[in-house]
């Protein structure tokens, strides 16, 4: 007998025996997800939210937390320093990690490399490929070199087979590439549909916890984050790592969106090379070296988690024929850019309402922090009047948040940002300190200090 299933609305939780395009409960479209009902035997496992399994359950005995045994977490080092750091020090045995990212970003490359290193360190590993044939995976491993070729692989999309393999092999670490390609027989949805992805991840989680197999799930996210897959897994897994960057650019960042065993502030920077992903440990020096020092270029002292990172913010301002003019933001938030433009117009004397404005963070890095405001504003001002802001051949460095009334606001870790800038000879740094309290003062200081003196607006 096939397992009984029920359709549950992922918005309101309304249950229904059959699928509806529109939830009869809350009226939302496309939210009904197929779920397996718990088996009626006591102790039967299942993911449904109904009350069926409860009838004959025995009460559990609560234990005071201090009596709970918590062995120190021994972690598996993947040998990829940046990955280990983002994970909080390595892979925790029996944990479930989700690595999400756009196709082609390098998820298979990094997980393959990590498994190779783990195998070389004497851990048992397994690579489950639902996407590529073993031959394709082998070609990648050949490119990667090292121990990537020693990783055992199964090419399989049937969830039952994968779980049976895990039970039989009991590897320390297993990569499932990707969670969207596995198929759970009991459910009708196509592989990759919300119901399937949830079922697959839920079952794999149980194996991970029971058998102490650390499972790394690879998940595709489209550019808009549209694909339902990985999003619905975030609450289920222990860690969610996001692999970002543009496919055409070489720099990639790996950040933790959720981490039950560490901080979510860490970011790893990688570069995609001919022979695999290479960690960029001295990212700041890279970006400062590459900074153009021309008009519209400012070095931002950013914080990526606990690590200061110097990145170049570039701006271009050009007369526009369009109404409304173009506003293009790469690597910074569009709304943040709109705010900076408004403050610049209202309190800085730079009205760019009839110009196209482009702002981008060089290298394809993303900075998502208010501390980027001042650097964006200075880059725009510099681009608007064609003045390069650096002195003595060095680019200008800045950080600070802009308030709506044109004041400069303090941001966290000022000392670390300053120290990082000093390391690369970028002094003085324009920041919300005693001498610049407003955007106008900062603009004046930047432009007066620049090599070519031009009257600020
Ligand atoms: P891949 O890891 O397959 O991406 P994903 O699994 O996220 O879809 O590889 C991404 C791209 O990286 C692919 O277009 C080829 C390129 N690449 C290199 O440039 N160098 C390499 O050594 C490897 C293995 C891949
Ligand atoms: Mg892949």
Coordinates of N, CA and C in Angstrom, one line a residue, residues 183-367:
X183 N 14.5 11.9 -5.3 CA 13.1 11.6 -5.4 C 12.6 10.6 -4.4
X184 N 11.6 11.1 -3.6 CA 11.0 10.2 -2.6 C 9.8 9.5 -3.2
X185 N 9.9 8.2 -3.2 CA 8.8 7.4 -3.9 C 7.4 7.7 -3.4
X186 N 7.2 7.9 -2.2 CA 5.9 8.0 -1.6 C 5.1 9.2 -2.1
X187 N 5.8 10.2 -2.5 CA 5.1 11.5 -2.9 C 4.9 11.6 -4.4
X188 N 3.9 12.3 -4.8 CA 3.7 12.4 -6.3 C 4.4 13.5 -6.9
X189 N 4.8 14.6 -6.2 CA 5.4 15.7 -6.8 C 6.7 15.4 -7.6
X190 N 7.0 16.3 -8.5 CA 8.2 16.0 -9.3 C 9.4 16.3 -8.4
X191 N 10.6 15.7 -8.7 CA 11.8 16.0 -7.9 C 12.0 17.6 -7.9
X192 N 12.4 18.1 -6.8 CA 12.7 19.5 -6.7 C 11.4 20.3 -6.3
X193 N 10.2 19.7 -6.3 CA 9.1 20.4 -5.8 C 9.2 20.5 -4.3
X194 N 8.4 21.5 -3.7 CA 8.6 21.8 -2.3 C 8.4 20.6 -1.4
X195 N 7.3 19.8 -1.7 CA 7.0 18.6 -0.9 C 8.1 17.6 -1.0
X196 N 8.7 17.4 -2.2 CA 9.7 16.4 -2.4 C 11.0 16.9 -1.6
X197 N 11.4 18.1 -1.8 CA 12.6 18.6 -1.2 C 12.5 18.5 0.3
X198 N 11.3 18.8 0.9 CA 11.2 18.7 2.3 C 11.3 17.3 2.8
X199 N 10.6 16.4 2.1 CA 10.6 15.0 2.5 C 12.1 14.4 2.4
X200 N 12.8 14.8 1.3 CA 14.1 14.3 1.1 C 15.0 14.8 2.3
X201 N 14.9 16.1 2.5 CA 15.8 16.6 3.6 C 15.4 16.1 5.0
X202 N 14.1 15.9 5.2 CA 13.7 15.4 6.5 C 14.2 14.0 6.7
X203 N 14.1 13.1 5.7 CA 14.6 11.8 5.8 C 16.1 11.7 6.0
X204 N 16.8 12.5 5.2 CA 18.2 12.5 5.3 C 18.7 13.0 6.7
X205 N 17.9 14.0 7.3 CA 18.2 14.5 8.6 C 18.2 13.4 9.6
X206 N 17.1 12.5 9.5 CA 17.0 11.5 10.5 C 18.2 10.5 10.4
X207 N 18.6 10.2 9.2 CA 19.8 9.3 9.0 C 21.0 10.0 9.6
X208 N 21.1 11.3 9.3 CA 22.3 12.0 9.8 C 22.4 12.0 11.3
X209 N 21.3 12.2 12.0 CA 21.3 12.2 13.4 C 21.5 10.8 14.0
X210 N 20.8 9.9 13.4 CA 20.8 8.5 14.0 C 22.2 7.8 13.8
X211 N 22.7 8.0 12.6 CA 23.9 7.3 12.2 C 25.2 8.2 12.3
X212 N 25.0 9.4 12.8 CA 26.2 10.3 12.9 C 26.9 10.5 11.6
X213 N 26.1 10.7 10.6 CA 26.7 11.0 9.3 C 26.4 12.5 9.0
X214 N 27.5 13.2 8.9 CA 27.3 14.6 8.5 C 26.9 14.7 7.0
X215 N 25.8 15.3 6.8 CA 25.3 15.4 5.4 C 25.3 16.8 4.9
X216 N 26.0 17.0 3.8 CA 26.0 18.4 3.2 C 25.1 18.3 2.0
X217 N 24.0 19.1 2.1 CA 23.0 19.1 1.0 C 23.4 20.3 0.1
X218 N 23.5 20.0 -1.2 CA 23.7 21.1 -2.2 C 22.4 21.5 -2.7
X219 N 22.1 22.8 -2.8 CA 20.8 23.2 -3.3 C 20.9 24.4 -4.2
X220 N 20.2 24.3 -5.3 CA 20.2 25.4 -6.3 C 19.3 26.5 -5.9
X221 N 19.7 27.7 -6.0 CA 18.8 28.9 -5.9 C 18.9 29.6 -7.2
X222 N 17.8 30.1 -7.7 CA 17.9 30.9 -8.9 C 18.3 32.3 -8.5
X223 N 18.7 33.1 -9.5 CA 19.1 34.5 -9.2 C 18.2 35.2 -8.3
X224 N 16.9 35.0 -8.5 CA 15.9 35.8 -7.6 C 15.6 35.0 -6.3
X225 N 16.3 33.9 -6.1 CA 16.0 33.1 -5.0 C 14.6 32.4 -5.1
X226 N 14.2 32.3 -6.4 CA 12.8 32.0 -6.6 C 12.5 30.5 -6.3
X227 N 13.4 29.6 -6.7 CA 13.1 28.2 -6.5 C 12.8 27.8 -5.1
X228 N 11.6 27.2 -4.9 CA 11.1 27.0 -3.6 C 12.1 26.1 -2.8
X229 N 12.8 25.3 -3.4 CA 13.6 24.3 -2.7 C 14.3 24.7 -1.5
X230 N 15.5 25.3 -1.5 CA 16.3 25.5 -0.3 C 15.6 26.3 0.7
X231 N 14.8 27.3 0.3 CA 14.2 28.2 1.3 C 13.4 27.4 2.4
X232 N 12.7 26.3 1.9 CA 11.8 25.6 2.9 C 12.7 24.7 3.8
X233 N 13.9 24.6 3.5 CA 14.8 23.8 4.3 C 15.5 24.5 5.5
X234 N 15.4 25.8 5.4 CA 16.3 26.6 6.3 C 16.0 26.3 7.8
X235 N 14.8 26.0 8.2 CA 14.5 25.7 9.6 C 14.9 24.3 10.0
X236 N 15.1 23.5 9.0 CA 15.3 22.0 9.2 C 16.8 21.8 9.5
X237 N 17.7 22.4 8.7 CA 19.1 22.1 8.7 C 19.8 22.8 9.8
X238 N 21.0 22.4 10.1 CA 21.8 23.0 11.2 C 22.5 24.3 10.7
X239 N 23.0 24.2 9.5 CA 23.7 25.3 8.9 C 23.2 25.6 7.5
X240 N 23.1 26.9 7.2 CA 22.7 27.3 5.8 C 23.9 28.1 5.3
X241 N 24.6 27.7 4.3 CA 25.7 28.5 3.7 C 25.2 29.0 2.4
X242 N 25.5 30.2 2.1 CA 25.1 30.8 0.8 C 26.4 31.1 0.0
X243 N 26.4 30.6 -1.2 CA 27.6 30.8 -2.1 C 27.2 31.9 -3.0
X244 N 27.9 33.0 -3.0 CA 27.5 34.2 -3.8 C 28.6 34.6 -4.7
X245 N 28.2 35.5 -5.6 CA 29.2 36.1 -6.6 C 28.6 35.9 -8.0
X246 N 29.2 36.6 -8.9 CA 28.7 36.5 -10.2 C 29.5 35.4 -11.0
X247 N 28.8 34.6 -11.8 CA 29.5 33.6 -12.5 C 30.6 34.1 -13.4
X248 N 30.4 35.2 -13.9 CA 31.3 35.8 -14.9 C 32.6 36.3 -14.2
X249 N 32.4 36.6 -12.9 CA 33.5 37.2 -12.1 C 34.3 36.1 -11.4
X250 N 35.5 36.4 -11.0 CA 36.2 35.3 -10.4 C 36.0 35.2 -8.9
X251 N 35.6 36.3 -8.2 CA 35.5 36.2 -6.8 C 34.2 35.7 -6.3
X252 N 34.3 34.8 -5.3 CA 33.0 34.2 -4.8 C 33.1 34.4 -3.3
X253 N 32.0 34.6 -2.7 CA 31.9 34.7 -1.2 C 31.0 33.6 -0.7
X254 N 31.4 33.1 0.4 CA 30.6 32.0 1.1 C 30.3 32.6 2.5
X255 N 29.0 32.7 2.8 CA 28.6 33.2 4.1 C 27.6 32.3 4.7
X256 N 27.6 32.3 6.1 CA 26.6 31.5 6.8 C 25.4 32.3 7.1
X257 N 24.2 31.8 6.6 CA 23.0 32.5 7.0 C 22.4 32.0 8.3
X258 N 22.8 30.8 8.6 CA 22.3 30.2 9.9 C 23.4 29.2 10.3
X259 N 23.7 29.2 11.6 CA 24.7 28.2 12.0 C 24.4 27.9 13.5
X260 N 24.0 26.6 13.7 CA 23.7 26.2 15.1 C 25.0 26.0 15.8
X261 N 26.1 25.9 15.1 CA 27.4 25.6 15.8 C 28.4 26.7 15.7
X262 N 28.0 27.9 15.4 CA 29.0 28.9 15.2 C 28.3 30.2 14.9
X263 N 29.1 31.2 14.5 CA 28.6 32.5 14.2 C 28.1 32.6 12.8
X264 N 27.2 33.5 12.5 CA 26.7 33.6 11.2 C 27.4 34.8 10.5
X265 N 28.4 35.3 11.2 CA 29.0 36.5 10.6 C 30.2 36.3 9.7
X266 N 30.6 35.0 9.7 CA 31.9 34.8 8.9 C 31.6 34.7 7.4
X267 N 32.6 35.2 6.7 CA 32.5 35.2 5.3 C 33.8 34.6 4.7
X268 N 33.8 33.7 3.8 CA 35.0 33.2 3.1 C 35.0 33.8 1.7
X269 N 36.2 34.2 1.3 CA 36.4 34.7 0.0 C 37.2 33.7 -0.9
X270 N 36.7 33.4 -2.0 CA 37.3 32.5 -2.9 C 37.5 33.1 -4.3
X271 N 38.4 32.5 -5.0 CA 38.6 32.9 -6.4 C 38.5 31.6 -7.3
X272 N 37.7 31.6 -8.3 CA 37.6 30.5 -9.2 C 38.7 30.5 -10.2
X273 N 39.5 29.5 -10.1 CA 40.7 29.4 -11.1 C 40.5 28.2 -12.0
X274 N 41.5 28.1 -12.9 CA 41.5 27.0 -13.8 C 41.5 25.7 -13.0
X275 N 42.1 25.6 -11.9 CA 42.2 24.4 -11.2 C 41.5 24.4 -9.8
X276 N 40.3 24.9 -9.9 CA 39.4 24.9 -8.7 C 39.4 26.2 -8.0
X277 N 38.6 26.1 -6.9 CA 38.4 27.3 -6.0 C 39.7 27.5 -5.2
X278 N 40.2 28.7 -5.1 CA 41.3 29.0 -4.3 C 40.9 30.0 -3.3
X279 N 41.3 29.8 -2.0 CA 41.0 30.7 -1.0 C 41.7 32.0 -1.2
X280 N 41.0 33.1 -0.9 CA 41.7 34.4 -1.0 C 41.8 34.9 0.5
X281 N 43.0 34.7 1.0 CA 43.2 35.0 2.5 C 43.5 36.5 2.6
X282 N 44.2 37.0 1.7 CA 44.6 38.4 1.8 C 43.7 39.2 0.8
X283 N 42.4 39.1 1.0 CA 41.5 39.7 0.0 C 41.7 41.2 0.0
X284 N 41.9 41.8 1.2 CA 42.0 43.3 1.2 C 43.1 43.8 0.3
X285 N 44.3 43.1 0.4 CA 45.4 43.6 -0.4 C 45.1 43.5 -1.9
X286 N 44.4 42.4 -2.2 CA 44.0 42.2 -3.6 C 43.2 43.4 -4.1
X287 N 42.2 43.7 -3.3 CA 41.2 44.7 -3.7 C 41.9 46.1 -3.7
X288 N 42.7 46.4 -2.7 CA 43.4 47.7 -2.7 C 44.3 47.9 -3.9
X289 N 45.1 46.8 -4.2 CA 46.0 46.8 -5.3 C 45.3 47.1 -6.6
X290 N 44.1 46.5 -6.7 CA 43.3 46.7 -8.0 C 42.6 48.0 -8.0
X291 N 42.4 48.7 -6.9 CA 41.6 50.0 -6.9 C 42.2 50.9 -7.9
X292 N 41.2 51.6 -8.7 CA 41.6 52.4 -9.8 C 42.2 53.7 -9.5
X293 N 41.8 54.3 -8.3 CA 42.3 55.6 -7.9 C 41.8 56.7 -8.8
X294 N 40.9 56.4 -9.7 CA 40.3 57.5 -10.6 C 39.2 58.1 -9.9
X295 N 38.5 59.1 -10.6 CA 37.3 59.7 -10.1 C 36.2 58.6 -9.9
X296 N 35.5 58.7 -8.8 CA 34.5 57.7 -8.6 C 34.9 56.5 -7.9
X297 N 36.2 56.5 -7.4 CA 36.7 55.3 -6.7 C 37.0 55.6 -5.3
X298 N 36.5 54.8 -4.4 CA 36.8 55.0 -2.9 C 36.9 53.6 -2.3
X299 N 37.9 53.4 -1.4 CA 38.0 52.1 -0.8 C 37.2 52.1 0.5
X300 N 36.3 51.1 0.6 CA 35.5 51.0 1.8 C 36.1 50.1 2.8
X301 N 36.2 50.5 4.0 CA 36.6 49.6 5.1 C 35.4 48.9 5.6
X302 N 35.1 47.7 5.0 CA 33.9 47.0 5.4 C 34.2 45.9 6.4
X303 N 33.2 45.4 7.1 CA 33.4 44.3 7.9 C 32.6 43.1 7.3
X304 N 33.3 42.0 7.1 CA 32.7 40.8 6.7 C 32.7 39.9 7.9
X305 N 31.7 39.9 8.7 CA 31.7 39.1 9.9 C 32.7 39.7 10.9
X306 N 33.6 38.9 11.4 CA 34.5 39.4 12.4 C 35.8 39.8 11.7
X307 N 35.7 39.9 10.3 CA 37.0 40.2 9.6 C 36.8 41.5 8.8
X308 N 37.8 42.4 9.0 CA 37.7 43.6 8.2 C 38.1 43.3 6.8
X309 N 37.5 43.9 5.8 CA 37.8 43.7 4.4 C 37.8 45.0 3.7
X310 N 38.8 45.3 3.0 CA 38.9 46.6 2.2 C 38.4 46.2 0.8
X311 N 37.4 46.9 0.3 CA 36.9 46.7 -1.0 C 36.7 48.1 -1.7
X312 N 36.9 48.0 -3.1 CA 36.7 49.3 -3.8 C 35.3 49.5 -4.2
X313 N 34.8 50.7 -3.9 CA 33.4 51.0 -4.4 C 33.6 52.0 -5.5
X314 N 33.0 51.7 -6.6 CA 33.1 52.5 -7.8 C 31.8 53.1 -8.2
X315 N 31.8 54.4 -8.6 CA 30.6 55.0 -9.0 C 30.8 55.7 -10.4
X316 N 29.7 55.7 -11.2 CA 29.8 56.4 -12.4 C 28.5 57.2 -12.5
X317 N 28.7 58.5 -12.9 CA 27.5 59.4 -13.0 C 27.6 60.0 -14.4
X318 N 26.5 59.8 -15.1 CA 26.5 60.2 -16.5 C 25.2 60.9 -16.8
X319 N 25.2 61.9 -17.7 CA 23.9 62.6 -18.1 C 22.9 61.6 -18.6
X320 N 21.7 61.7 -18.3 CA 20.7 60.7 -18.7 C 19.6 61.3 -19.6
X321 N 19.1 60.5 -20.6 CA 18.0 60.9 -21.4 C 16.7 60.3 -20.8
X322 N 16.9 59.4 -19.9 CA 15.7 58.7 -19.4 C 15.0 59.3 -18.2
X323 N 13.7 59.2 -18.2 CA 12.9 59.6 -17.0 C 12.1 58.4 -16.6
X324 N 12.3 57.9 -15.4 CA 13.4 58.3 -14.4 C 14.7 57.8 -14.9
X325 N 15.8 58.4 -14.4 CA 17.2 57.9 -14.9 C 17.5 56.6 -14.3
X326 N 18.6 56.0 -14.8 CA 19.0 54.7 -14.4 C 19.6 54.7 -13.0
X327 N 19.3 53.7 -12.2 CA 20.0 53.5 -10.9 C 20.4 52.1 -10.9
X328 N 21.7 51.8 -11.0 CA 22.2 50.5 -11.1 C 23.1 50.2 -9.9
X329 N 22.8 49.2 -9.1 CA 23.6 48.9 -7.9 C 24.1 47.4 -8.0
X330 N 25.4 47.3 -8.0 CA 26.0 45.9 -8.0 C 26.8 45.8 -6.7
X331 N 26.4 44.8 -5.9 CA 27.1 44.6 -4.7 C 26.7 45.4 -3.5
X332 N 25.8 46.4 -3.7 CA 25.2 47.2 -2.6 C 23.7 47.1 -2.8
X333 N 23.0 47.4 -1.7 CA 21.6 47.3 -1.8 C 21.0 48.5 -2.5
X334 N 20.0 48.2 -3.4 CA 19.4 49.3 -4.2 C 18.8 50.4 -3.3
X335 N 18.1 49.9 -2.2 CA 17.4 50.9 -1.3 C 18.5 51.8 -0.6
X336 N 19.6 51.1 -0.3 CA 20.7 51.9 0.4 C 21.2 53.0 -0.6
X337 N 21.3 52.6 -1.9 CA 21.8 53.5 -2.9 C 20.8 54.7 -3.0
X338 N 19.5 54.4 -3.0 CA 18.5 55.4 -3.1 C 18.6 56.4 -1.9
X339 N 18.8 55.8 -0.7 CA 18.9 56.6 0.5 C 20.2 57.6 0.4
X340 N 21.3 57.0 0.0 CA 22.5 57.8 -0.1 C 22.3 58.9 -1.2
X341 N 21.7 58.6 -2.3 CA 21.4 59.6 -3.3 C 20.6 60.7 -2.7
X342 N 19.6 60.4 -2.0 CA 18.7 61.4 -1.4 C 19.4 62.3 -0.4
X343 N 20.2 61.7 0.5 CA 21.0 62.4 1.5 C 22.0 63.3 0.8
X344 N 22.6 62.8 -0.3 CA 23.6 63.5 -1.0 C 22.9 64.8 -1.7
X345 N 21.7 64.6 -2.2 CA 21.0 65.7 -2.8 C 20.6 66.7 -1.8
X346 N 20.1 66.3 -0.7 CA 19.4 67.2 0.3 C 20.5 67.8 1.2
X347 N 21.5 67.1 1.6 CA 22.5 67.6 2.6 C 23.9 67.7 2.1
X348 N 24.2 67.2 0.9 CA 25.5 67.3 0.4 C 25.7 68.2 -0.8
X349 N 24.6 68.7 -1.3 CA 24.7 69.6 -2.5 C 24.9 68.9 -3.8
X350 N 24.8 67.6 -3.9 CA 24.9 66.9 -5.2 C 23.6 66.4 -5.6
X351 N 22.9 67.1 -6.5 CA 21.6 66.6 -6.9 C 21.8 65.8 -8.3
X352 N 21.6 64.5 -8.2 CA 21.9 63.7 -9.4 C 20.6 63.2 -10.1
X353 N 19.5 64.0 -9.9 CA 18.2 63.6 -10.4 C 18.1 63.4 -11.9
X354 N 19.1 64.1 -12.7 CA 19.0 64.0 -14.1 C 20.2 63.2 -14.7
X355 N 20.8 62.4 -13.8 CA 21.9 61.6 -14.2 C 21.6 60.1 -14.0
X356 N 22.2 59.3 -14.9 CA 22.3 57.9 -14.6 C 23.3 57.6 -13.6
X357 N 23.0 56.7 -12.7 CA 24.0 56.5 -11.6 C 24.2 55.0 -11.5
X358 N 25.5 54.6 -11.6 CA 25.9 53.2 -11.4 C 26.9 53.1 -10.2
X359 N 26.6 52.2 -9.4 CA 27.5 52.0 -8.2 C 27.8 50.5 -8.2
X360 N 29.1 50.1 -8.1 CA 29.4 48.7 -7.9 C 30.6 48.5 -7.0
X361 N 30.6 47.3 -6.4 CA 31.7 47.0 -5.6 C 32.6 46.1 -6.4
X362 N 33.8 46.5 -6.6 CA 34.7 45.8 -7.5 C 34.9 44.3 -7.1
X363 N 35.1 43.5 -8.1 CA 35.4 42.1 -7.8 C 34.2 41.2 -7.5
X364 N 33.0 41.8 -7.6 CA 31.8 41.0 -7.5 C 31.5 40.7 -6.0
X365 N 32.1 41.5 -5.1 CA 31.8 41.2 -3.7 C 30.5 42.0 -3.3
X366 N 29.8 41.5 -2.3 CA 28.6 42.1 -1.8 C 28.8 42.7 -0.5
X367 N 28.5 44.0 -0.3 CA 28.6 44.5 1.1 C 27.2 44.9 1.5

